[in-house]
Amino acid sequence: MIQLNEIPKQSDDCEVLTVKVLKKAGEILGLELELENGDEKGITLAHITPESPVDRLKYWNQYKSMDNIQVHSPYLKHSEQSNVNTHRLRIPTAGDRILSVSEYNFQNMSAFTALRLLRKLISYSGFIKINFIPRELYEGEGQMKYNNHSKLFPSEPNLYIN
């Protein structure tokens, strides 16, 4: 079961959202990070790998009803929360800040260390929890300036087999 975003805490007035991703052993998670060291708001997500477990979350928004998404979270805000009103799961996208993946905290972490930790998760099978801050919450509304063609740091090896 995929859970609707939970808001477990506040981080400098930014809302932290959580998604749980189900992956098989040997699958890459699909997070590619910016080539930068993390700060108190984590590391910037540069790209989602196509067909990865994180990328597949978009299909829950297209094909599943609210019955398949847990909405009775004690952290869920009142009915004004846009995720509940639109019946959509807010998934991580380019420009969001990744705070933690599984048990690994990416706050104030070097990009190289974050890469190593993501690679360790390749052998893991099961649910992986991703905490992130959506870019629209930490950037001003008029500052939506993220450039998808900026420097990329491929956080997981290309494991496609032809």
PDB file of C-alpha atoms in Angstrom:
ATOM      1  CA  MET A   1       0.000   0.000   0.000  1.00  0.00           C
ATOM      2  CA  ILE A   2       1.292   3.450  -0.863  1.00  0.00           C
ATOM      3  CA  GLN A   3       0.645   6.057   1.788  1.00  0.00           C
ATOM      4  CA  LEU A   4      -0.506   9.577   1.127  1.00  0.00           C
ATOM      5  CA  ASN A   5       2.059  12.153   2.111  1.00  0.00           C
ATOM      6  CA  GLU A   6       2.553  12.472   5.824  1.00  0.00           C
ATOM      7  CA  ILE A   7       3.860  15.657   7.349  1.00  0.00           C
ATOM      8  CA  PRO A   8       5.932  14.437  10.297  1.00  0.00           C
ATOM      9  CA  LYS A   9       7.653  17.700  11.223  1.00  0.00           C
ATOM     10  CA  GLN A  10       8.431  21.244  10.236  1.00  0.00           C
ATOM     11  CA  SER A  11      11.883  22.234   8.957  1.00  0.00           C
ATOM     12  CA  ASP A  12      12.504  25.993   8.986  1.00  0.00           C
ATOM     13  CA  ASP A  13       8.845  26.672   8.167  1.00  0.00           C
ATOM     14  CA  CYS A  14       8.970  24.179   5.266  1.00  0.00           C
ATOM     15  CA  GLU A  15       6.668  21.183   5.244  1.00  0.00           C
ATOM     16  CA  VAL A  16       8.344  17.794   5.042  1.00  0.00           C
ATOM     17  CA  LEU A  17       6.438  15.226   2.977  1.00  0.00           C
ATOM     18  CA  THR A  18       6.913  11.463   3.057  1.00  0.00           C
ATOM     19  CA  VAL A  19       6.294   8.752   0.487  1.00  0.00           C
ATOM     20  CA  LYS A  20       6.926   5.034   0.801  1.00  0.00           C
ATOM     21  CA  VAL A  21       8.215   3.246  -2.276  1.00  0.00           C
ATOM     22  CA  LEU A  22       8.118  -0.515  -2.829  1.00  0.00           C
ATOM     23  CA  LYS A  23      11.142  -1.878  -4.684  1.00  0.00           C
ATOM     24  CA  LYS A  24      12.657  -5.249  -5.510  1.00  0.00           C
ATOM     25  CA  ALA A  25      16.210  -6.311  -4.722  1.00  0.00           C
ATOM     26  CA  GLY A  26      18.509  -5.301  -7.566  1.00  0.00           C
ATOM     27  CA  GLU A  27      16.361  -2.328  -8.596  1.00  0.00           C
ATOM     28  CA  ILE A  28      17.753   1.161  -8.356  1.00  0.00           C
ATOM     29  CA  LEU A  29      15.531   3.534  -6.407  1.00  0.00           C
ATOM     30  CA  GLY A  30      15.621   6.150  -9.160  1.00  0.00           C
ATOM     31  CA  LEU A  31      16.821   9.291  -7.384  1.00  0.00           C
ATOM     32  CA  GLU A  32      19.529  11.304  -9.149  1.00  0.00           C
ATOM     33  CA  LEU A  33      21.002  14.107  -7.086  1.00  0.00           C
ATOM     34  CA  GLU A  34      22.579  17.477  -7.849  1.00  0.00           C
ATOM     35  CA  LEU A  35      26.349  17.651  -7.577  1.00  0.00           C
ATOM     36  CA  GLU A  36      26.306  19.605  -4.333  1.00  0.00           C
ATOM     37  CA  ASN A  37      26.747  18.970  -0.671  1.00  0.00           C
ATOM     38  CA  GLY A  38      23.612  18.887   1.398  1.00  0.00           C
ATOM     39  CA  ASP A  39      22.597  21.543   3.872  1.00  0.00           C
ATOM     40  CA  GLU A  40      19.960  21.594   6.615  1.00  0.00           C
ATOM     41  CA  LYS A  41      17.301  21.068   3.910  1.00  0.00           C
ATOM     42  CA  GLY A  42      18.981  18.019   2.394  1.00  0.00           C
ATOM     43  CA  ILE A  43      20.242  17.554  -1.166  1.00  0.00           C
ATOM     44  CA  THR A  44      18.492  18.770  -4.326  1.00  0.00           C
ATOM     45  CA  LEU A  45      16.869  16.116  -6.499  1.00  0.00           C
ATOM     46  CA  ALA A  46      18.025  16.576 -10.101  1.00  0.00           C
ATOM     47  CA  HIS A  47      16.084  13.856 -11.896  1.00  0.00           C
ATOM     48  CA  ILE A  48      13.964  10.724 -11.458  1.00  0.00           C
ATOM     49  CA  THR A  49      15.204   7.726 -13.441  1.00  0.00           C
ATOM     50  CA  PRO A  50      12.497   6.561 -15.895  1.00  0.00           C
ATOM     51  CA  GLU A  51      10.809   3.241 -15.020  1.00  0.00           C
ATOM     52  CA  SER A  52      12.343   3.257 -11.524  1.00  0.00           C
ATOM     53  CA  PRO A  53      10.296   2.530  -8.382  1.00  0.00           C
ATOM     54  CA  VAL A  54      10.046   6.275  -7.613  1.00  0.00           C
ATOM     55  CA  ASP A  55       8.986   7.001 -11.212  1.00  0.00           C
ATOM     56  CA  ARG A  56       6.262   4.346 -10.981  1.00  0.00           C
ATOM     57  CA  LEU A  57       4.575   6.290  -8.170  1.00  0.00           C
ATOM     58  CA  LYS A  58       3.030   8.505 -10.864  1.00  0.00           C
ATOM     59  CA  TYR A  59       0.818   5.575 -11.915  1.00  0.00           C
ATOM     60  CA  TRP A  60      -0.881   5.563  -8.509  1.00  0.00           C
ATOM     61  CA  ASN A  61      -2.244   8.997  -9.325  1.00  0.00           C
ATOM     62  CA  GLN A  62      -3.619   7.758 -12.652  1.00  0.00           C
ATOM     63  CA  TYR A  63      -5.076   4.354 -11.818  1.00  0.00           C
ATOM     64  CA  LYS A  64      -5.770   3.957  -8.105  1.00  0.00           C
ATOM     65  CA  SER A  65      -8.632   5.320  -6.058  1.00  0.00           C
ATOM     66  CA  MET A  66      -8.369   6.904  -2.635  1.00  0.00           C
ATOM     67  CA  ASP A  67      -9.336   3.509  -1.175  1.00  0.00           C
ATOM     68  CA  ASN A  68      -5.829   2.300  -2.010  1.00  0.00           C
ATOM     69  CA  ILE A  69      -4.067   5.264  -0.411  1.00  0.00           C
ATOM     70  CA  GLN A  70      -3.972   5.674   3.343  1.00  0.00           C
ATOM     71  CA  VAL A  71      -5.464   9.040   4.269  1.00  0.00           C
ATOM     72  CA  HIS A  72      -6.078   8.577   7.989  1.00  0.00           C
ATOM     73  CA  SER A  73      -2.700   9.857   9.125  1.00  0.00           C
ATOM     74  CA  PRO A  74      -2.403  11.827  12.366  1.00  0.00           C
ATOM     75  CA  TYR A  75      -0.019  14.123  10.487  1.00  0.00           C
ATOM     76  CA  LEU A  76      -2.448  14.936   7.688  1.00  0.00           C
ATOM     77  CA  LYS A  77      -3.562  18.543   7.664  1.00  0.00           C
ATOM     78  CA  HIS A  78      -7.162  19.653   7.442  1.00  0.00           C
ATOM     79  CA  SER A  79      -9.215  19.439   4.276  1.00  0.00           C
ATOM     80  CA  GLU A  80      -7.519  22.491   2.765  1.00  0.00           C
ATOM     81  CA  GLN A  81      -4.457  20.371   1.982  1.00  0.00           C
ATOM     82  CA  SER A  82      -4.214  20.205  -1.800  1.00  0.00           C
ATOM     83  CA  ASN A  83      -3.111  16.554  -1.852  1.00  0.00           C
ATOM     84  CA  VAL A  84      -6.368  15.430  -0.251  1.00  0.00           C
ATOM     85  CA  ASN A  85      -8.606  17.719  -2.288  1.00  0.00           C
ATOM     86  CA  THR A  86      -7.160  16.575  -5.597  1.00  0.00           C
ATOM     87  CA  HIS A  87      -6.847  12.914  -4.533  1.00  0.00           C
ATOM     88  CA  ARG A  88      -3.254  12.943  -5.710  1.00  0.00           C
ATOM     89  CA  LEU A  89      -0.080  11.676  -4.102  1.00  0.00           C
ATOM     90  CA  ARG A  90       2.647  14.343  -4.184  1.00  0.00           C
ATOM     91  CA  ILE A  91       5.698  12.470  -5.418  1.00  0.00           C
ATOM     92  CA  PRO A  92       9.273  13.785  -5.419  1.00  0.00           C
ATOM     93  CA  THR A  93      10.167  15.774  -8.557  1.00  0.00           C
ATOM     94  CA  ALA A  94      13.245  17.592  -9.858  1.00  0.00           C
ATOM     95  CA  GLY A  95      14.083  20.540  -7.643  1.00  0.00           C
ATOM     96  CA  ASP A  96      12.712  19.037  -4.425  1.00  0.00           C
ATOM     97  CA  ARG A  97      15.070  18.678  -1.472  1.00  0.00           C
ATOM     98  CA  ILE A  98      15.660  15.092  -0.291  1.00  0.00           C
ATOM     99  CA  LEU A  99      15.995  15.059   3.510  1.00  0.00           C
ATOM    100  CA  SER A 100      16.292  11.328   4.067  1.00  0.00           C
ATOM    101  CA  VAL A 101      15.961   7.985   2.340  1.00  0.00           C
ATOM    102  CA  SER A 102      15.217   4.940   4.463  1.00  0.00           C
ATOM    103  CA  GLU A 103      17.287   5.409   7.632  1.00  0.00           C
ATOM    104  CA  TYR A 104      19.843   7.689   5.938  1.00  0.00           C
ATOM    105  CA  ASN A 105      19.679  11.410   6.740  1.00  0.00           C
ATOM    106  CA  PHE A 106      20.943  13.575   3.835  1.00  0.00           C
ATOM    107  CA  GLN A 107      21.051  16.817   5.812  1.00  0.00           C
ATOM    108  CA  ASN A 108      24.557  18.347   5.757  1.00  0.00           C
ATOM    109  CA  MET A 109      25.881  15.292   3.889  1.00  0.00           C
ATOM    110  CA  SER A 110      28.332  15.316   1.003  1.00  0.00           C
ATOM    111  CA  ALA A 111      27.004  14.317  -2.403  1.00  0.00           C
ATOM    112  CA  PHE A 112      29.562  11.491  -2.567  1.00  0.00           C
ATOM    113  CA  THR A 113      28.356   9.990   0.716  1.00  0.00           C
ATOM    114  CA  ALA A 114      24.714  10.285  -0.378  1.00  0.00           C
ATOM    115  CA  LEU A 115      25.624   8.442  -3.592  1.00  0.00           C
ATOM    116  CA  ARG A 116      27.228   5.605  -1.641  1.00  0.00           C
ATOM    117  CA  LEU A 117      24.194   5.266   0.615  1.00  0.00           C
ATOM    118  CA  LEU A 118      21.769   5.146  -2.328  1.00  0.00           C
ATOM    119  CA  ARG A 119      23.875   2.424  -3.938  1.00  0.00           C
ATOM    120  CA  LYS A 120      23.691   0.376  -0.730  1.00  0.00           C
ATOM    121  CA  LEU A 121      19.901   0.307  -1.134  1.00  0.00           C
ATOM    122  CA  ILE A 122      20.114  -1.517  -4.499  1.00  0.00           C
ATOM    123  CA  SER A 123      20.268  -4.891  -2.740  1.00  0.00           C
ATOM    124  CA  TYR A 124      17.338  -4.042  -0.457  1.00  0.00           C
ATOM    125  CA  SER A 125      13.831  -5.339  -1.131  1.00  0.00           C
ATOM    126  CA  GLY A 126      10.735  -3.828   0.443  1.00  0.00           C
ATOM    127  CA  PHE A 127       9.378  -0.413   1.365  1.00  0.00           C
ATOM    128  CA  ILE A 128      11.720   2.561   1.396  1.00  0.00           C
ATOM    129  CA  LYS A 129      10.645   5.807   3.035  1.00  0.00           C
ATOM    130  CA  ILE A 130      11.632   9.097   1.368  1.00  0.00           C
ATOM    131  CA  ASN A 131      11.294  12.406   3.249  1.00  0.00           C
ATOM    132  CA  PHE A 132      11.453  15.504   1.067  1.00  0.00           C
ATOM    133  CA  ILE A 133      10.623  19.202   0.923  1.00  0.00           C
ATOM    134  CA  PRO A 134       8.785  20.214  -2.273  1.00  0.00           C
ATOM    135  CA  ARG A 135      10.614  23.003  -4.071  1.00  0.00           C
ATOM    136  CA  GLU A 136       7.532  25.213  -4.097  1.00  0.00           C
ATOM    137  CA  LEU A 137       7.598  25.253  -0.288  1.00  0.00           C
ATOM    138  CA  TYR A 138      11.223  26.276   0.196  1.00  0.00           C
ATOM    139  CA  GLU A 139      11.483  28.636  -2.803  1.00  0.00           C
ATOM    140  CA  GLY A 140       9.365  31.747  -3.011  1.00  0.00           C
ATOM    141  CA  GLU A 141       6.346  31.470  -5.295  1.00  0.00           C
ATOM    142  CA  GLY A 142       7.961  33.891  -7.753  1.00  0.00           C
ATOM    143  CA  GLN A 143      11.295  32.085  -7.665  1.00  0.00           C
ATOM    144  CA  MET A 144      10.375  28.862  -9.471  1.00  0.00           C
ATOM    145  CA  LYS A 145      13.595  28.879 -11.415  1.00  0.00           C
ATOM    146  CA  TYR A 146      14.878  25.326 -11.281  1.00  0.00           C
ATOM    147  CA  ASN A 147      16.896  24.359 -14.351  1.00  0.00           C
ATOM    148  CA  ASN A 148      16.680  20.667 -15.301  1.00  0.00           C
ATOM    149  CA  HIS A 149      19.823  21.027 -17.403  1.00  0.00           C
ATOM    150  CA  SER A 150      22.070  21.912 -14.488  1.00  0.00           C
ATOM    151  CA  LYS A 151      24.893  19.677 -13.337  1.00  0.00           C
ATOM    152  CA  LEU A 152      23.678  16.148 -12.665  1.00  0.00           C
ATOM    153  CA  PHE A 153      25.167  13.655 -10.270  1.00  0.00           C
ATOM    154  CA  PRO A 154      24.014  10.164 -11.295  1.00  0.00           C
ATOM    155  CA  SER A 155      23.341   8.685  -7.902  1.00  0.00           C
ATOM    156  CA  GLU A 156      22.845   5.143  -9.056  1.00  0.00           C
ATOM    157  CA  PRO A 157      24.611   3.105 -11.731  1.00  0.00           C
ATOM    158  CA  ASN A 158      22.922   2.386 -15.034  1.00  0.00           C
ATOM    159  CA  LEU A 159      21.849  -1.233 -14.641  1.00  0.00           C
ATOM    160  CA  TYR A 160      19.823  -1.604 -17.820  1.00  0.00           C
ATOM    161  CA  ILE A 161      20.519  -4.919 -19.536  1.00  0.00           C
ATOM    162  CA  ASN A 162      19.821  -5.248 -23.242  1.00  0.00           C
TER     163      ASN A 162
END
